[in-house]
PDB file of C-alpha atoms and ligand atoms in Angstrom:
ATOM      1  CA  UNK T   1      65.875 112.635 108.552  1.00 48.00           C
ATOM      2  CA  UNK T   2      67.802 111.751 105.200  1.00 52.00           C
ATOM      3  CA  UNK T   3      66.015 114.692 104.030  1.00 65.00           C
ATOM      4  CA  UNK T   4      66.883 116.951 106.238  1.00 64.00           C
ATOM      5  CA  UNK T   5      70.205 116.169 106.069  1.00 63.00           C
ATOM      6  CA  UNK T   6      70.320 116.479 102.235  1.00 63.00           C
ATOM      7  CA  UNK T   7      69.032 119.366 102.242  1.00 61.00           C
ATOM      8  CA  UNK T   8      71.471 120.961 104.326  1.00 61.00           C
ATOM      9  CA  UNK T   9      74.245 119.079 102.268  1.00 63.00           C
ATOM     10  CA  UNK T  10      72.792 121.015  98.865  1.00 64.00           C
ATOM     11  CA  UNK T  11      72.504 124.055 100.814  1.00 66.00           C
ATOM     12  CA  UNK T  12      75.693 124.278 102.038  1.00 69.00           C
ATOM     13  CA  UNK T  13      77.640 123.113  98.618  1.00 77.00           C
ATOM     14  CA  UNK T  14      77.985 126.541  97.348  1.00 85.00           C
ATOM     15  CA  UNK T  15      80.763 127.615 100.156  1.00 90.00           C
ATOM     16  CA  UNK T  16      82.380 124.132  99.922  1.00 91.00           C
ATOM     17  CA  UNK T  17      82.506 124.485  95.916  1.00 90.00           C
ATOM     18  CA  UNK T  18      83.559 127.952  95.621  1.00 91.00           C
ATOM     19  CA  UNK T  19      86.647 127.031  98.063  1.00 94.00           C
ATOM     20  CA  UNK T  20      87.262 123.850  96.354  1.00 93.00           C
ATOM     21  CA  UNK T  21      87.619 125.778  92.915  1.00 93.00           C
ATOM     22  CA  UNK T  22      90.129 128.052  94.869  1.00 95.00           C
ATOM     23  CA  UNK T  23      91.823 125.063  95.880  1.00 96.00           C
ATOM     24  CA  UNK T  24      91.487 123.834  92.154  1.00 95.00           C
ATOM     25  CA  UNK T  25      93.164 127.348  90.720  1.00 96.00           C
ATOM     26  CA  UNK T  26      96.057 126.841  93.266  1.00 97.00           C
ATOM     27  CA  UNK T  27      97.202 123.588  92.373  1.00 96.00           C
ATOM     28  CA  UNK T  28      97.209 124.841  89.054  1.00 97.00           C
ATOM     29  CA  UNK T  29      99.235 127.815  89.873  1.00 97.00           C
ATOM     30  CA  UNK T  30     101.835 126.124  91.497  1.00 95.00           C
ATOM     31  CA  UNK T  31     102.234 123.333  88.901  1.00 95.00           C
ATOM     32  CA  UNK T  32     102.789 125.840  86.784  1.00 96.00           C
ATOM     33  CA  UNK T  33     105.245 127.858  89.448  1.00 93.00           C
ATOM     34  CA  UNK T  34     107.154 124.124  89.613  1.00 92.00           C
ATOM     35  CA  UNK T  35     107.469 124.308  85.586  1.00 93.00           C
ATOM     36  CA  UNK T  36     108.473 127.565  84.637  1.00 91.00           C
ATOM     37  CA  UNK T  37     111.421 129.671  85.110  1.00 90.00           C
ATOM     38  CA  UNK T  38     112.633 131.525  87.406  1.00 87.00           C
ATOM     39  CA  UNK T  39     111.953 134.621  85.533  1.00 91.00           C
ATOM     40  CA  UNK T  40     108.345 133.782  85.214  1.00 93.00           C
ATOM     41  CA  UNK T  41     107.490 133.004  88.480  1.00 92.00           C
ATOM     42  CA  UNK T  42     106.759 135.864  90.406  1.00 94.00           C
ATOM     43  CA  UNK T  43     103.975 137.048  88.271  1.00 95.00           C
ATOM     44  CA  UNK T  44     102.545 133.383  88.849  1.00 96.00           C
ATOM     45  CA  UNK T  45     103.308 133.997  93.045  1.00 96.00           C
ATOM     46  CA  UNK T  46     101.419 137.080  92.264  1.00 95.00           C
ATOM     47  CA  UNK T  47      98.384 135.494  91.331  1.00 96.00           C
ATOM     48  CA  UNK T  48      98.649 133.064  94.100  1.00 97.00           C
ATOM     49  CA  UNK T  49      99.163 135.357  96.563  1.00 97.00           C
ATOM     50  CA  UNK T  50      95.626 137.337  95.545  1.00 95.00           C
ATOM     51  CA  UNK T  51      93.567 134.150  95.356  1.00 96.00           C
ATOM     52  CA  UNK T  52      95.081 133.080  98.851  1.00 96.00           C
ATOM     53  CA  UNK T  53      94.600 136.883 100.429  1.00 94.00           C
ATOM     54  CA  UNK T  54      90.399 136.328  99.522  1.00 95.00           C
ATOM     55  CA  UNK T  55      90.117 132.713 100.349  1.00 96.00           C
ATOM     56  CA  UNK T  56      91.972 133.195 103.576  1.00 94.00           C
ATOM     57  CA  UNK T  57      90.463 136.611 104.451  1.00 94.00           C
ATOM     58  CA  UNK T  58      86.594 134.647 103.762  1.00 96.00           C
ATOM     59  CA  UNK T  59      87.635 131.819 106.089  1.00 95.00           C
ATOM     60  CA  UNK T  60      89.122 134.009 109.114  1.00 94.00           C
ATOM     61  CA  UNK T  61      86.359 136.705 109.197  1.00 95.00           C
ATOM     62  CA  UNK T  62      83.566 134.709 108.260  1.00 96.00           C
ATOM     63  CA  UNK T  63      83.357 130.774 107.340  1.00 95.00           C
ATOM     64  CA  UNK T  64      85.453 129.167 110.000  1.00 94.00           C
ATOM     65  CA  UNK T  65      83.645 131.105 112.804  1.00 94.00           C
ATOM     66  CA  UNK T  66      80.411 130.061 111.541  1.00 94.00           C
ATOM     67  CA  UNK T  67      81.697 126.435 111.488  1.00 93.00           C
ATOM     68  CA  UNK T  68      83.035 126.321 114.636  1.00 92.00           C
ATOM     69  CA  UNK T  69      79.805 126.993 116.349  1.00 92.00           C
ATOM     70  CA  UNK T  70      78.472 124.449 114.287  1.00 91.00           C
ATOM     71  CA  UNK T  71      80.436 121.343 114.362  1.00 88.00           C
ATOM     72  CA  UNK T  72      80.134 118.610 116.332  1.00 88.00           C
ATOM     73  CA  UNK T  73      82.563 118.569 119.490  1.00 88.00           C
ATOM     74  CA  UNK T  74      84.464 115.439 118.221  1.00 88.00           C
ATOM     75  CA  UNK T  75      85.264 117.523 115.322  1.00 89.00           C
ATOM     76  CA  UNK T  76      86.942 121.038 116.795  1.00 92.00           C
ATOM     77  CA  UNK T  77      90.836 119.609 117.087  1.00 93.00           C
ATOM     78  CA  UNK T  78      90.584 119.130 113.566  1.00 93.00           C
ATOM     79  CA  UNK T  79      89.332 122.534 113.407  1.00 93.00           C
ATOM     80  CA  UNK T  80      91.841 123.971 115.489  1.00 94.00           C
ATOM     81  CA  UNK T  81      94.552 121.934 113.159  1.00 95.00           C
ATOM     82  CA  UNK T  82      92.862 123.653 110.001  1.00 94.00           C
ATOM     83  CA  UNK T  83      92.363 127.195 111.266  1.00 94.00           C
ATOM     84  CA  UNK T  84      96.097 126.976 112.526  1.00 95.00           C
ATOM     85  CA  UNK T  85      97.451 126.060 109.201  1.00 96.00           C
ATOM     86  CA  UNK T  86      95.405 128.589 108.103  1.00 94.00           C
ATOM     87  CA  UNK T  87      97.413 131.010 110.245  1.00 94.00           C
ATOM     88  CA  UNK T  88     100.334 130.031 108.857  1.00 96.00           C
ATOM     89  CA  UNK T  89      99.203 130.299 105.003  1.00 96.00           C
ATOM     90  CA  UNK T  90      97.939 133.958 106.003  1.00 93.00           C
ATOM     91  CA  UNK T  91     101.328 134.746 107.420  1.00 94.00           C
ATOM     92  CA  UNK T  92     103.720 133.671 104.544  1.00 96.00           C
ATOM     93  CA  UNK T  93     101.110 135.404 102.220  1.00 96.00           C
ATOM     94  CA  UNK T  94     101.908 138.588 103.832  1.00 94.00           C
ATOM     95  CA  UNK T  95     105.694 137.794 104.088  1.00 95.00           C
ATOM     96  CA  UNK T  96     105.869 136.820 100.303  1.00 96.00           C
ATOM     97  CA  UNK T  97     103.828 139.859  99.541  1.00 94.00           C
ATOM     98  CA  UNK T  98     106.378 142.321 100.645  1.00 91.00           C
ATOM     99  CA  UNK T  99     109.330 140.285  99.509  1.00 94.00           C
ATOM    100  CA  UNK T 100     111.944 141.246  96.708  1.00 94.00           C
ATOM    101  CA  UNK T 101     112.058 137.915  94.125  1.00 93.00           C
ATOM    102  CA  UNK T 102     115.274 138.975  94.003  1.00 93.00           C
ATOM    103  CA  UNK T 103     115.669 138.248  97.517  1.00 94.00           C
ATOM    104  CA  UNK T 104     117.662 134.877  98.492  1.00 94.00           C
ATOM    105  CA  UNK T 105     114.643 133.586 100.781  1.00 94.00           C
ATOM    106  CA  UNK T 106     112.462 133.651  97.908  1.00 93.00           C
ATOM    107  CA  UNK T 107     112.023 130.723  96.382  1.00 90.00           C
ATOM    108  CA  UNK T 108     112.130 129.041  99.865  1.00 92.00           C
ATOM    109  CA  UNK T 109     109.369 131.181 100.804  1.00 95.00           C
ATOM    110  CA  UNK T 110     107.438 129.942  97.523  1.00 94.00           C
ATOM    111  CA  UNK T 111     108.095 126.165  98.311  1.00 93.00           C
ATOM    112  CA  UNK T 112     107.010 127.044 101.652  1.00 96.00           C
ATOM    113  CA  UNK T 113     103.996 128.201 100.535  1.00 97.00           C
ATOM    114  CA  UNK T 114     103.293 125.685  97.907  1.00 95.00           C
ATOM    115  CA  UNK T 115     103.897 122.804 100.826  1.00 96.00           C
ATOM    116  CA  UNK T 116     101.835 124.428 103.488  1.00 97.00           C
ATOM    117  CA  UNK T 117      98.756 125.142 100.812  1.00 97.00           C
ATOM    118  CA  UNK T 118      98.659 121.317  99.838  1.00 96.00           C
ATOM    119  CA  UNK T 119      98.758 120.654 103.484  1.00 96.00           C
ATOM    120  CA  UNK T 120      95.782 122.943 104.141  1.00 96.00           C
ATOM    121  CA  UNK T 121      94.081 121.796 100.888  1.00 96.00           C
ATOM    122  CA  UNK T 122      94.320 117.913 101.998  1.00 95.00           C
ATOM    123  CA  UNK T 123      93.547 119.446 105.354  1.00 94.00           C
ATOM    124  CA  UNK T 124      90.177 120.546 104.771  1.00 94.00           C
ATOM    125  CA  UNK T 125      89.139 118.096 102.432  1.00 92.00           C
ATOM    126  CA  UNK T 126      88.250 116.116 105.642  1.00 92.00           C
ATOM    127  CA  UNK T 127      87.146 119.564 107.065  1.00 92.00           C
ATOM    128  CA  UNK T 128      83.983 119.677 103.991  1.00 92.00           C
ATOM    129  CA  UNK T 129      82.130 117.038 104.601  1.00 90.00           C
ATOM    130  CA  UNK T 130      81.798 117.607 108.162  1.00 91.00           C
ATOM    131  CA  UNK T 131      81.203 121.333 108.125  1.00 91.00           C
ATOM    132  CA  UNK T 132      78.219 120.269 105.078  1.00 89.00           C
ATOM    133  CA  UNK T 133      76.143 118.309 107.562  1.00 88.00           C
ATOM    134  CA  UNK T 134      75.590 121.192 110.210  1.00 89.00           C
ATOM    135  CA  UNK T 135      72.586 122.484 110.380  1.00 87.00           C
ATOM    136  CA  UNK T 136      73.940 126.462 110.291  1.00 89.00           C
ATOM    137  CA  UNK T 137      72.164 129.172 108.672  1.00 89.00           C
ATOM    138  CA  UNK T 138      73.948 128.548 105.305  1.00 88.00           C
ATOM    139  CA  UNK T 139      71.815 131.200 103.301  1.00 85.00           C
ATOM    140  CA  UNK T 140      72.568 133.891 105.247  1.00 89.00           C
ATOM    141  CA  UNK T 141      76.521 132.245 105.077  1.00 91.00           C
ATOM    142  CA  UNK T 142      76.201 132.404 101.754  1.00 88.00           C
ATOM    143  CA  UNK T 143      75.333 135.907 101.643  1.00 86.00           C
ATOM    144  CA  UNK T 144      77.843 137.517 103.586  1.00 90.00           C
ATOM    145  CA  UNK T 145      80.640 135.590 102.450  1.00 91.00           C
ATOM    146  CA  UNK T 146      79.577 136.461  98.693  1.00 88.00           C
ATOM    147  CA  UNK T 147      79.366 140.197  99.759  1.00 88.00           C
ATOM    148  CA  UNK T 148      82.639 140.228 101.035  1.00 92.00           C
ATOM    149  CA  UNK T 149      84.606 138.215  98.606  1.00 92.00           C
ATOM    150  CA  UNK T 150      83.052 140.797  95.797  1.00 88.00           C
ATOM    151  CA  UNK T 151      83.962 144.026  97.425  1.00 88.00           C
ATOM    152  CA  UNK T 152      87.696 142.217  98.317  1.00 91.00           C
ATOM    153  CA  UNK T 153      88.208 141.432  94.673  1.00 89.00           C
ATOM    154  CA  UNK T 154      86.035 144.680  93.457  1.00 82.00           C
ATOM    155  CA  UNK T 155      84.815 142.424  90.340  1.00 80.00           C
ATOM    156  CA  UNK T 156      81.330 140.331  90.642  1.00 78.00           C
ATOM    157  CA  UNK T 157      81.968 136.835  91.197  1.00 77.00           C
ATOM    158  CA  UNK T 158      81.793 134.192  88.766  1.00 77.00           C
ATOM    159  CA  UNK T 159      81.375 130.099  89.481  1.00 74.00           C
ATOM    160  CA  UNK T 160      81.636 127.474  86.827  1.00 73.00           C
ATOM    161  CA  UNK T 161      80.851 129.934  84.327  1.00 74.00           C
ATOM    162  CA  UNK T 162      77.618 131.369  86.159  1.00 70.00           C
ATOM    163  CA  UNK T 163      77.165 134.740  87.689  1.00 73.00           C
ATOM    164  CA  UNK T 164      76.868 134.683  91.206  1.00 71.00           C
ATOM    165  CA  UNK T 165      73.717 136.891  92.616  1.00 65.00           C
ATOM    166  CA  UNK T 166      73.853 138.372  95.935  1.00 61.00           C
ATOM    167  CA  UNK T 167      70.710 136.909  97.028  1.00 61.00           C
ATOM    168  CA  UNK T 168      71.722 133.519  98.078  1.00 59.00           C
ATOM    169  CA  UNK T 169      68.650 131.737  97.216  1.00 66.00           C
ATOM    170  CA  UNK T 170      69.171 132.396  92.922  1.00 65.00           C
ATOM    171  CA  UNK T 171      72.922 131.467  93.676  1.00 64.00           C
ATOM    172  CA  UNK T 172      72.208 128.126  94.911  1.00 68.00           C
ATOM    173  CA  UNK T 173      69.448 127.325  92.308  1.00 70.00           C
ATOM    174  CA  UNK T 174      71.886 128.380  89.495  1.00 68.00           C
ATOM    175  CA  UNK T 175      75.322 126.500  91.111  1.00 71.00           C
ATOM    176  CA  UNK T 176      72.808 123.058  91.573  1.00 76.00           C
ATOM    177  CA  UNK T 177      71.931 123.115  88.371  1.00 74.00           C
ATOM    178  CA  UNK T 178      75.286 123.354  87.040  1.00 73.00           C
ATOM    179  CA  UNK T 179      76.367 120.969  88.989  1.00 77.00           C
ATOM    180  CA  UNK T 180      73.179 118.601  87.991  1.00 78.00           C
ATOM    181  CA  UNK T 181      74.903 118.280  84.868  1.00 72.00           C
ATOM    182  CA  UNK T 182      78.436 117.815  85.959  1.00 65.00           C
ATOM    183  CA  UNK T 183      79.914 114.392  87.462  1.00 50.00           C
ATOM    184  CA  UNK T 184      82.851 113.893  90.061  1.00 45.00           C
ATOM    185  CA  UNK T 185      84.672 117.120  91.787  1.00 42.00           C
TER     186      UNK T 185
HETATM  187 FE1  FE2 W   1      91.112 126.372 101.617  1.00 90.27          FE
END
């Protein structure tokens, strides 16, 4: 049974890792939006804003559904509490999107933003774990969710420094063994 269960656990790490490095690149971002000034920041909420577009877009169409059918039934309130804040991420993205930085709402927006991403972030970090020990079809997952996310960003996708392949299989193989040889997260 331990088996089993790691298994699943290894299979499922490359969703969980490729949304914790989003998660990584967003703290980043808005350290940096928190540091800089105020003519400087908008390209910064412009990267933001088209790291958050993909990540949220994944986890609406695709991730979250396949995790609610999944979990266990103690777990969906939490998953309701995630996918709403979610909801909410998704919404200022589009608001901030079509906002003038000129515009006195927009540094509120920002820090409304920035607050409501480290909720979500702290959010699903309880959401991981939980979602890694279901026994869904995480190849297939894998699959579609890499499809997508490439013709979203129209580049191929890259994961600590390896090339991600469509065919989920090579993608795991090659993200384990980087992460063979790397401690922590
Ligand atoms: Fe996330």
């Amino acid at each position: 049974m331990a088996n089993q269960a790691q298994t699943i656990e290894a299979r499922a790490t490359f969703i969980t890792l490729m949304l914790r490095e989003d998660h990584r690149n967003l703290r980043q971002l808005f350290e940096q939006f928190d540091n800089t000034t105020m003519t400087k920041k908008p390209e910064i909420v412009r990267e933001a804003l088209a790291v958050l577009e993909v990540h949220t877009r994944l986890k609406e169409e695709l991730i979250y559904p396949a995790w609610r059918e999944h979990v266990h039934e103690q777990s969906l309130d939490l998953m309701d509490e995630v996918r709403e804040t979610l909801h909410i991420v998704h919404a200022l993205v589009n608001a901030l999107k079509n906002m003038d930085p000129e515009d006195k709402r927009y540094e509120s927006m920002c820090t409304a933003l920035r607050d409501q991403v480290t909720h979500h972030i702290n959010e699903e970090g309880k959401m991981f774990p939980l979602a890694e020990q279901t026994d869904l079809d995480w190849e297939r997952l894998t699959t579609h969710v890499v499809q997508r996310r490439q013709s979203l960003e129209q580049k191929p996708l890259w994961l600590l420094g390896v090339p991600v392949i469509v065919n989920a299989r090579e993608t795991v193989r090659a993200t384990r063994a980087v992460l063979s040889g790397r401690s922590g997260g």
